[in-house]
């Protein structure tokens, strides 16, 4: 019988150690990346509150080409 | 589920005033994989994501109330990012993670567990080689007072007002 692959869980007792590990491994990953060209996969953004820009939409935040759906923030 | 229920974005920026930690991005065989928080697990009040020394979007996943049509990822009356993830990423787990967001998750609400089995590989910030591209839509948000920037890559935080 093959076991099903599951996502990991993290509890209170491991949280801060997990965050430290996540930061360290992310730094290593990022070192391999082109620092100039990192794109985001985020939604649910309230840019007005974050940036104090006024307006009420994120539409103007997008690069016009080529990655329309990736926020760069 | 009532149609007017407030849903949550499962890949929100940590700066969002209502951001809540959803998971921690660990690694599995060199690939980023989210470990989902157990119920009742939360960050300490004095936690400062900006003090991690890296962009928190690479290491942590946050949820926040979905901005609906106020979000640039909104397409055709729903979340274009959730749809794009299903179209462009393969499942990485066999069963939906037992995450704490399911009842209100925008992606799950729209797409069911097809989103969940792909979700652990999503980092809020990602290299272009791993980016998920949300296609344009003829029916996306068309605010009259804001238009997409005419510049190829606007400065961070720049909103182009017309
Ligand atoms: S595992 Fe499913 S319900 Fe949980 S955040 Fe991911 S897509 Fe949403």
PDB file of C-alpha atoms and ligand atoms in Angstrom:
ATOM      1  CA  UNK A   1       0.000   0.000   0.000  1.00  0.00           C
ATOM      2  CA  UNK A   2       1.442   3.381  -0.926  1.00  0.00           C
ATOM      3  CA  UNK A   3       0.994   6.234   1.510  1.00  0.00           C
ATOM      4  CA  UNK A   4      -0.516   9.443   0.303  1.00  0.00           C
ATOM      5  CA  UNK A   5       1.668  12.486   0.104  1.00  0.00           C
ATOM      6  CA  UNK A   6       0.538  15.155   2.546  1.00  0.00           C
ATOM      7  CA  UNK A   7       1.463  18.722   3.304  1.00  0.00           C
ATOM      8  CA  UNK A   8       3.417  19.389   6.485  1.00  0.00           C
ATOM      9  CA  UNK A   9       1.899  21.008   9.546  1.00  0.00           C
ATOM     10  CA  UNK A  10       3.489  23.246  12.093  1.00  0.00           C
ATOM     11  CA  UNK A  11       2.401  23.857  15.677  1.00  0.00           C
ATOM     12  CA  UNK A  12       3.059  26.501  18.303  1.00  0.00           C
ATOM     13  CA  UNK A  13       6.048  24.710  19.751  1.00  0.00           C
ATOM     14  CA  UNK A  14       7.867  24.633  16.403  1.00  0.00           C
ATOM     15  CA  UNK A  15       6.672  27.922  14.977  1.00  0.00           C
ATOM     16  CA  UNK A  16       9.565  30.232  15.775  1.00  0.00           C
ATOM     17  CA  UNK A  17      12.164  27.594  14.889  1.00  0.00           C
ATOM     18  CA  UNK A  18      10.239  26.943  11.683  1.00  0.00           C
ATOM     19  CA  UNK A  19      10.249  30.625  10.803  1.00  0.00           C
ATOM     20  CA  UNK A  20      13.990  30.831  11.435  1.00  0.00           C
ATOM     21  CA  UNK A  21      14.525  27.800   9.190  1.00  0.00           C
ATOM     22  CA  UNK A  22      12.199  29.228   6.548  1.00  0.00           C
ATOM     23  CA  UNK A  23      14.097  32.515   6.530  1.00  0.00           C
ATOM     24  CA  UNK A  24      17.448  30.776   6.225  1.00  0.00           C
ATOM     25  CA  UNK A  25      16.388  28.435   3.419  1.00  0.00           C
ATOM     26  CA  UNK A  26      14.621  31.273   1.629  1.00  0.00           C
ATOM     27  CA  UNK A  27      17.817  33.332   1.734  1.00  0.00           C
ATOM     28  CA  UNK A  28      19.690  30.462   0.114  1.00  0.00           C
ATOM     29  CA  UNK A  29      17.014  30.101  -2.535  1.00  0.00           C
ATOM     30  CA  UNK A  30      16.972  33.816  -3.176  1.00  0.00           C
ATOM     31  CA  UNK A  31      20.737  33.913  -3.590  1.00  0.00           C
ATOM     32  CA  UNK A  32      20.239  31.777  -6.650  1.00  0.00           C
ATOM     33  CA  UNK A  33      17.722  34.173  -8.099  1.00  0.00           C
ATOM     34  CA  UNK A  34      18.090  37.256 -10.145  1.00  0.00           C
ATOM     35  CA  UNK A  35      17.572  39.929  -7.524  1.00  0.00           C
ATOM     36  CA  UNK A  36      16.502  42.394 -10.134  1.00  0.00           C
ATOM     37  CA  UNK A  37      13.522  40.512 -11.355  1.00  0.00           C
ATOM     38  CA  UNK A  38      11.424  38.982  -8.640  1.00  0.00           C
ATOM     39  CA  UNK A  39       7.721  38.757  -9.127  1.00  0.00           C
ATOM     40  CA  UNK A  40       4.945  38.187  -6.714  1.00  0.00           C
ATOM     41  CA  UNK A  41       2.012  35.824  -6.510  1.00  0.00           C
ATOM     42  CA  UNK A  42      -0.104  37.797  -4.130  1.00  0.00           C
ATOM     43  CA  UNK A  43      -3.657  38.965  -4.067  1.00  0.00           C
ATOM     44  CA  UNK A  44      -6.067  40.551  -1.641  1.00  0.00           C
ATOM     45  CA  UNK A  45      -4.090  43.712  -1.589  1.00  0.00           C
ATOM     46  CA  UNK A  46      -5.335  46.894  -0.044  1.00  0.00           C
ATOM     47  CA  UNK A  47      -2.821  49.240  -1.606  1.00  0.00           C
ATOM     48  CA  UNK A  48      -4.513  52.313  -0.227  1.00  0.00           C
ATOM     49  CA  UNK A  49      -3.828  51.293   3.330  1.00  0.00           C
ATOM     50  CA  UNK A  50      -0.342  50.025   2.625  1.00  0.00           C
ATOM     51  CA  UNK A  51       0.859  52.828   0.447  1.00  0.00           C
ATOM     52  CA  UNK A  52      -1.532  55.612   1.281  1.00  0.00           C
ATOM     53  CA  UNK A  53      -1.965  56.211  -2.404  1.00  0.00           C
ATOM     54  CA  UNK A  54      -5.699  56.749  -2.513  1.00  0.00           C
ATOM     55  CA  UNK A  55      -7.699  55.381  -5.396  1.00  0.00           C
ATOM     56  CA  UNK A  56      -9.103  52.024  -4.338  1.00  0.00           C
ATOM     57  CA  UNK A  57      -7.808  49.576  -6.929  1.00  0.00           C
ATOM     58  CA  UNK A  58      -4.625  47.690  -7.665  1.00  0.00           C
ATOM     59  CA  UNK A  59      -5.030  47.837 -11.419  1.00  0.00           C
ATOM     60  CA  UNK A  60      -2.467  50.565 -11.927  1.00  0.00           C
ATOM     61  CA  UNK A  61       0.167  48.569 -10.052  1.00  0.00           C
ATOM     62  CA  UNK A  62       0.700  46.012 -12.762  1.00  0.00           C
ATOM     63  CA  UNK A  63       3.464  46.070 -15.294  1.00  0.00           C
ATOM     64  CA  UNK A  64       1.678  46.418 -18.611  1.00  0.00           C
ATOM     65  CA  UNK A  65       3.752  43.616 -20.144  1.00  0.00           C
ATOM     66  CA  UNK A  66       4.594  40.826 -20.030  1.00  0.00           C
ATOM     67  CA  UNK A  67       3.488  39.484 -16.643  1.00  0.00           C
ATOM     68  CA  UNK A  68       0.064  40.933 -16.090  1.00  0.00           C
ATOM     69  CA  UNK A  69      -0.862  38.861 -13.106  1.00  0.00           C
ATOM     70  CA  UNK A  70       2.241  39.277 -11.028  1.00  0.00           C
ATOM     71  CA  UNK A  71       2.354  42.054  -8.507  1.00  0.00           C
ATOM     72  CA  UNK A  72       5.740  43.573  -7.938  1.00  0.00           C
ATOM     73  CA  UNK A  73       5.903  44.920  -4.448  1.00  0.00           C
TER      74      UNK A  73
ATOM     75  CA  UNK B   1     -22.179  29.418   1.721  1.00  0.00           C
ATOM     76  CA  UNK B   2     -23.953  32.774   1.515  1.00  0.00           C
ATOM     77  CA  UNK B   3     -23.058  34.664  -1.642  1.00  0.00           C
ATOM     78  CA  UNK B   4     -22.059  37.748   0.300  1.00  0.00           C
ATOM     79  CA  UNK B   5     -19.709  35.980   2.712  1.00  0.00           C
ATOM     80  CA  UNK B   6     -16.352  37.684   3.082  1.00  0.00           C
ATOM     81  CA  UNK B   7     -13.725  35.309   1.705  1.00  0.00           C
ATOM     82  CA  UNK B   8     -10.013  35.322   2.423  1.00  0.00           C
ATOM     83  CA  UNK B   9      -7.049  35.509   0.096  1.00  0.00           C
ATOM     84  CA  UNK B  10      -4.610  32.662   0.837  1.00  0.00           C
ATOM     85  CA  UNK B  11      -1.582  34.510  -0.540  1.00  0.00           C
ATOM     86  CA  UNK B  12      -1.833  37.976   0.921  1.00  0.00           C
ATOM     87  CA  UNK B  13       0.974  40.470   1.470  1.00  0.00           C
ATOM     88  CA  UNK B  14       2.251  40.501   5.033  1.00  0.00           C
ATOM     89  CA  UNK B  15       1.785  44.268   5.137  1.00  0.00           C
ATOM     90  CA  UNK B  16      -1.968  43.905   4.964  1.00  0.00           C
ATOM     91  CA  UNK B  17      -3.411  45.277   8.192  1.00  0.00           C
ATOM     92  CA  UNK B  18      -5.503  42.140   8.687  1.00  0.00           C
ATOM     93  CA  UNK B  19      -2.849  39.637   7.565  1.00  0.00           C
ATOM     94  CA  UNK B  20      -2.789  36.366   9.512  1.00  0.00           C
ATOM     95  CA  UNK B  21      -0.115  33.731   9.245  1.00  0.00           C
ATOM     96  CA  UNK B  22      -1.331  30.717   7.276  1.00  0.00           C
ATOM     97  CA  UNK B  23       1.866  28.740   6.862  1.00  0.00           C
ATOM     98  CA  UNK B  24       5.631  28.671   6.909  1.00  0.00           C
ATOM     99  CA  UNK B  25       7.583  27.969   3.728  1.00  0.00           C
ATOM    100  CA  UNK B  26       9.927  25.077   4.428  1.00  0.00           C
ATOM    101  CA  UNK B  27      11.810  23.081   1.824  1.00  0.00           C
ATOM    102  CA  UNK B  28      11.386  19.577   0.517  1.00  0.00           C
ATOM    103  CA  UNK B  29      14.009  18.249  -1.860  1.00  0.00           C
ATOM    104  CA  UNK B  30      15.070  21.789  -2.625  1.00  0.00           C
ATOM    105  CA  UNK B  31      11.569  22.985  -3.425  1.00  0.00           C
ATOM    106  CA  UNK B  32       9.579  25.449  -1.351  1.00  0.00           C
ATOM    107  CA  UNK B  33       6.725  23.747   0.470  1.00  0.00           C
ATOM    108  CA  UNK B  34       4.298  25.366   2.857  1.00  0.00           C
ATOM    109  CA  UNK B  35       3.831  23.806   6.283  1.00  0.00           C
ATOM    110  CA  UNK B  36       0.348  24.845   7.384  1.00  0.00           C
ATOM    111  CA  UNK B  37      -0.272  26.174  10.853  1.00  0.00           C
ATOM    112  CA  UNK B  38      -2.074  23.977  13.324  1.00  0.00           C
ATOM    113  CA  UNK B  39      -5.328  25.360  14.626  1.00  0.00           C
ATOM    114  CA  UNK B  40      -4.711  27.812  17.442  1.00  0.00           C
ATOM    115  CA  UNK B  41      -1.152  28.560  16.339  1.00  0.00           C
ATOM    116  CA  UNK B  42      -0.463  32.225  15.830  1.00  0.00           C
ATOM    117  CA  UNK B  43       2.400  34.653  15.705  1.00  0.00           C
ATOM    118  CA  UNK B  44       3.306  36.499  18.884  1.00  0.00           C
ATOM    119  CA  UNK B  45       1.891  40.018  18.981  1.00  0.00           C
ATOM    120  CA  UNK B  46       5.326  41.567  18.784  1.00  0.00           C
ATOM    121  CA  UNK B  47       6.426  39.531  15.741  1.00  0.00           C
ATOM    122  CA  UNK B  48       8.005  41.738  13.104  1.00  0.00           C
ATOM    123  CA  UNK B  49       8.039  40.104   9.680  1.00  0.00           C
ATOM    124  CA  UNK B  50      10.213  42.894   8.339  1.00  0.00           C
ATOM    125  CA  UNK B  51      12.969  41.893  10.749  1.00  0.00           C
ATOM    126  CA  UNK B  52      13.472  38.486   9.100  1.00  0.00           C
ATOM    127  CA  UNK B  53      16.181  39.866   6.868  1.00  0.00           C
ATOM    128  CA  UNK B  54      14.419  38.673   3.731  1.00  0.00           C
ATOM    129  CA  UNK B  55      11.198  39.536   2.017  1.00  0.00           C
ATOM    130  CA  UNK B  56       8.640  37.709   4.187  1.00  0.00           C
ATOM    131  CA  UNK B  57       6.775  36.634   1.054  1.00  0.00           C
ATOM    132  CA  UNK B  58       9.495  34.076   0.414  1.00  0.00           C
ATOM    133  CA  UNK B  59       9.302  32.502   3.868  1.00  0.00           C
ATOM    134  CA  UNK B  60       5.763  32.942   5.123  1.00  0.00           C
ATOM    135  CA  UNK B  61       2.243  32.687   3.737  1.00  0.00           C
ATOM    136  CA  UNK B  62      -0.404  35.033   5.040  1.00  0.00           C
ATOM    137  CA  UNK B  63      -4.133  35.267   4.549  1.00  0.00           C
ATOM    138  CA  UNK B  64      -6.197  38.442   4.576  1.00  0.00           C
ATOM    139  CA  UNK B  65      -9.729  39.420   3.583  1.00  0.00           C
ATOM    140  CA  UNK B  66     -10.141  39.133  -0.192  1.00  0.00           C
ATOM    141  CA  UNK B  67     -10.394  42.511  -1.879  1.00  0.00           C
ATOM    142  CA  UNK B  68     -12.660  41.064  -4.587  1.00  0.00           C
ATOM    143  CA  UNK B  69     -12.791  43.406  -7.597  1.00  0.00           C
ATOM    144  CA  UNK B  70     -10.450  45.767  -5.761  1.00  0.00           C
ATOM    145  CA  UNK B  71      -7.585  43.339  -6.376  1.00  0.00           C
ATOM    146  CA  UNK B  72      -5.548  43.361  -9.561  1.00  0.00           C
ATOM    147  CA  UNK B  73      -5.825  39.572  -9.763  1.00  0.00           C
ATOM    148  CA  UNK B  74      -9.609  39.749 -10.172  1.00  0.00           C
ATOM    149  CA  UNK B  75     -10.806  38.258 -13.448  1.00  0.00           C
ATOM    150  CA  UNK B  76     -14.284  37.514 -14.742  1.00  0.00           C
ATOM    151  CA  UNK B  77     -15.934  37.845 -11.358  1.00  0.00           C
ATOM    152  CA  UNK B  78     -13.444  35.691  -9.464  1.00  0.00           C
ATOM    153  CA  UNK B  79      -9.822  35.180  -8.531  1.00  0.00           C
ATOM    154  CA  UNK B  80      -7.695  34.925 -11.663  1.00  0.00           C
ATOM    155  CA  UNK B  81      -4.706  33.840  -9.620  1.00  0.00           C
ATOM    156  CA  UNK B  82      -6.553  30.831  -8.204  1.00  0.00           C
ATOM    157  CA  UNK B  83      -7.537  29.779 -11.734  1.00  0.00           C
ATOM    158  CA  UNK B  84      -4.024  30.340 -13.074  1.00  0.00           C
ATOM    159  CA  UNK B  85      -2.485  28.201 -10.361  1.00  0.00           C
ATOM    160  CA  UNK B  86      -4.683  25.296 -11.384  1.00  0.00           C
ATOM    161  CA  UNK B  87      -3.895  25.814 -15.053  1.00  0.00           C
ATOM    162  CA  UNK B  88      -0.137  26.212 -14.619  1.00  0.00           C
ATOM    163  CA  UNK B  89       0.949  24.169 -11.609  1.00  0.00           C
ATOM    164  CA  UNK B  90       0.808  20.446 -10.991  1.00  0.00           C
ATOM    165  CA  UNK B  91      -0.464  18.957  -7.746  1.00  0.00           C
ATOM    166  CA  UNK B  92       2.259  18.424  -5.142  1.00  0.00           C
ATOM    167  CA  UNK B  93       0.257  16.529  -2.518  1.00  0.00           C
ATOM    168  CA  UNK B  94      -2.327  13.784  -2.786  1.00  0.00           C
ATOM    169  CA  UNK B  95      -4.760  15.146  -0.250  1.00  0.00           C
ATOM    170  CA  UNK B  96      -5.859  18.658   0.587  1.00  0.00           C
ATOM    171  CA  UNK B  97      -3.787  20.100   3.428  1.00  0.00           C
ATOM    172  CA  UNK B  98      -5.714  20.471   6.644  1.00  0.00           C
ATOM    173  CA  UNK B  99      -5.241  24.208   6.666  1.00  0.00           C
ATOM    174  CA  UNK B 100      -7.029  26.653   8.936  1.00  0.00           C
ATOM    175  CA  UNK B 101      -8.455  28.750   6.115  1.00  0.00           C
ATOM    176  CA  UNK B 102     -10.627  26.312   4.200  1.00  0.00           C
ATOM    177  CA  UNK B 103     -14.039  27.627   5.230  1.00  0.00           C
ATOM    178  CA  UNK B 104     -13.309  31.074   3.888  1.00  0.00           C
ATOM    179  CA  UNK B 105     -10.538  30.456   1.347  1.00  0.00           C
ATOM    180  CA  UNK B 106     -11.198  32.214  -1.972  1.00  0.00           C
ATOM    181  CA  UNK B 107      -9.337  29.586  -4.011  1.00  0.00           C
ATOM    182  CA  UNK B 108     -11.061  26.633  -2.352  1.00  0.00           C
ATOM    183  CA  UNK B 109     -14.471  28.274  -2.573  1.00  0.00           C
ATOM    184  CA  UNK B 110     -14.080  28.796  -6.312  1.00  0.00           C
ATOM    185  CA  UNK B 111     -12.139  25.694  -7.295  1.00  0.00           C
ATOM    186  CA  UNK B 112     -12.393  23.111  -4.535  1.00  0.00           C
ATOM    187  CA  UNK B 113      -9.510  20.832  -3.668  1.00  0.00           C
ATOM    188  CA  UNK B 114      -7.896  21.315  -7.099  1.00  0.00           C
ATOM    189  CA  UNK B 115      -6.487  24.468  -5.512  1.00  0.00           C
ATOM    190  CA  UNK B 116      -5.535  22.780  -2.266  1.00  0.00           C
ATOM    191  CA  UNK B 117      -3.370  20.039  -3.793  1.00  0.00           C
ATOM    192  CA  UNK B 118      -1.346  22.748  -5.571  1.00  0.00           C
ATOM    193  CA  UNK B 119      -1.327  25.276  -2.757  1.00  0.00           C
ATOM    194  CA  UNK B 120       1.754  24.065  -0.799  1.00  0.00           C
ATOM    195  CA  UNK B 121       4.131  25.131  -3.589  1.00  0.00           C
ATOM    196  CA  UNK B 122       2.814  28.688  -3.778  1.00  0.00           C
ATOM    197  CA  UNK B 123       5.015  31.347  -2.260  1.00  0.00           C
ATOM    198  CA  UNK B 124       3.716  34.875  -2.192  1.00  0.00           C
ATOM    199  CA  UNK B 125       6.965  36.078  -3.712  1.00  0.00           C
ATOM    200  CA  UNK B 126       8.564  33.981  -6.404  1.00  0.00           C
ATOM    201  CA  UNK B 127      11.271  34.120  -9.013  1.00  0.00           C
ATOM    202  CA  UNK B 128      10.023  34.846 -12.554  1.00  0.00           C
ATOM    203  CA  UNK B 129      10.879  31.289 -13.542  1.00  0.00           C
ATOM    204  CA  UNK B 130       8.305  30.126 -11.005  1.00  0.00           C
ATOM    205  CA  UNK B 131       5.825  32.932 -11.507  1.00  0.00           C
ATOM    206  CA  UNK B 132       2.186  32.212 -12.156  1.00  0.00           C
ATOM    207  CA  UNK B 133       0.904  34.334 -14.996  1.00  0.00           C
ATOM    208  CA  UNK B 134      -2.643  35.533 -14.694  1.00  0.00           C
ATOM    209  CA  UNK B 135      -3.902  36.210 -18.204  1.00  0.00           C
ATOM    210  CA  UNK B 136      -5.621  39.392 -19.210  1.00  0.00           C
ATOM    211  CA  UNK B 137      -9.360  39.337 -19.315  1.00  0.00           C
ATOM    212  CA  UNK B 138     -11.794  41.352 -21.328  1.00  0.00           C
ATOM    213  CA  UNK B 139     -13.979  41.371 -18.251  1.00  0.00           C
ATOM    214  CA  UNK B 140     -11.453  42.321 -15.593  1.00  0.00           C
ATOM    215  CA  UNK B 141     -11.784  45.351 -13.393  1.00  0.00           C
ATOM    216  CA  UNK B 142     -11.934  48.525 -15.453  1.00  0.00           C
ATOM    217  CA  UNK B 143     -11.869  51.440 -13.043  1.00  0.00           C
ATOM    218  CA  UNK B 144     -12.404  54.722 -14.756  1.00  0.00           C
ATOM    219  CA  UNK B 145      -9.900  56.688 -12.702  1.00  0.00           C
ATOM    220  CA  UNK B 146      -6.970  54.263 -12.854  1.00  0.00           C
ATOM    221  CA  UNK B 147      -5.402  52.582 -15.829  1.00  0.00           C
ATOM    222  CA  UNK B 148      -2.508  50.167 -16.133  1.00  0.00           C
ATOM    223  CA  UNK B 149       0.803  51.916 -16.087  1.00  0.00           C
ATOM    224  CA  UNK B 150       2.161  52.753 -19.535  1.00  0.00           C
ATOM    225  CA  UNK B 151       5.644  51.954 -18.284  1.00  0.00           C
ATOM    226  CA  UNK B 152       6.910  48.405 -18.799  1.00  0.00           C
ATOM    227  CA  UNK B 153       7.807  47.969 -15.151  1.00  0.00           C
ATOM    228  CA  UNK B 154       6.625  50.775 -12.910  1.00  0.00           C
ATOM    229  CA  UNK B 155       8.609  51.615  -9.811  1.00  0.00           C
ATOM    230  CA  UNK B 156       7.567  49.729  -6.760  1.00  0.00           C
ATOM    231  CA  UNK B 157       4.527  51.242  -5.161  1.00  0.00           C
ATOM    232  CA  UNK B 158       3.843  53.496  -8.083  1.00  0.00           C
ATOM    233  CA  UNK B 159       0.225  53.932  -8.986  1.00  0.00           C
ATOM    234  CA  UNK B 160      -0.441  55.679 -12.246  1.00  0.00           C
ATOM    235  CA  UNK B 161      -3.375  58.030 -11.964  1.00  0.00           C
ATOM    236  CA  UNK B 162      -5.174  59.306 -15.011  1.00  0.00           C
TER     237      UNK B 162
HETATM  238  S1  LIG C   1      -4.967  24.456   1.202  1.00  0.00           S
HETATM  239 FE1  LIG C   1      -6.868  24.955   0.059  1.00  0.00          FE
HETATM  240  S2  LIG C   1      -8.202  25.992   1.544  1.00  0.00           S
HETATM  241 FE2  LIG C   1      -6.097  26.005   2.400  1.00  0.00          FE
HETATM  242  S3  LIG C   1      -5.209  27.985   1.739  1.00  0.00           S
HETATM  243 FE3  LIG C   1      -4.618  26.445   0.216  1.00  0.00          FE
HETATM  244  S4  LIG C   1      -6.232  26.572  -1.396  1.00  0.00           S
HETATM  245 FE4  LIG C   1      -7.041  27.577   0.461  1.00  0.00          FE
END
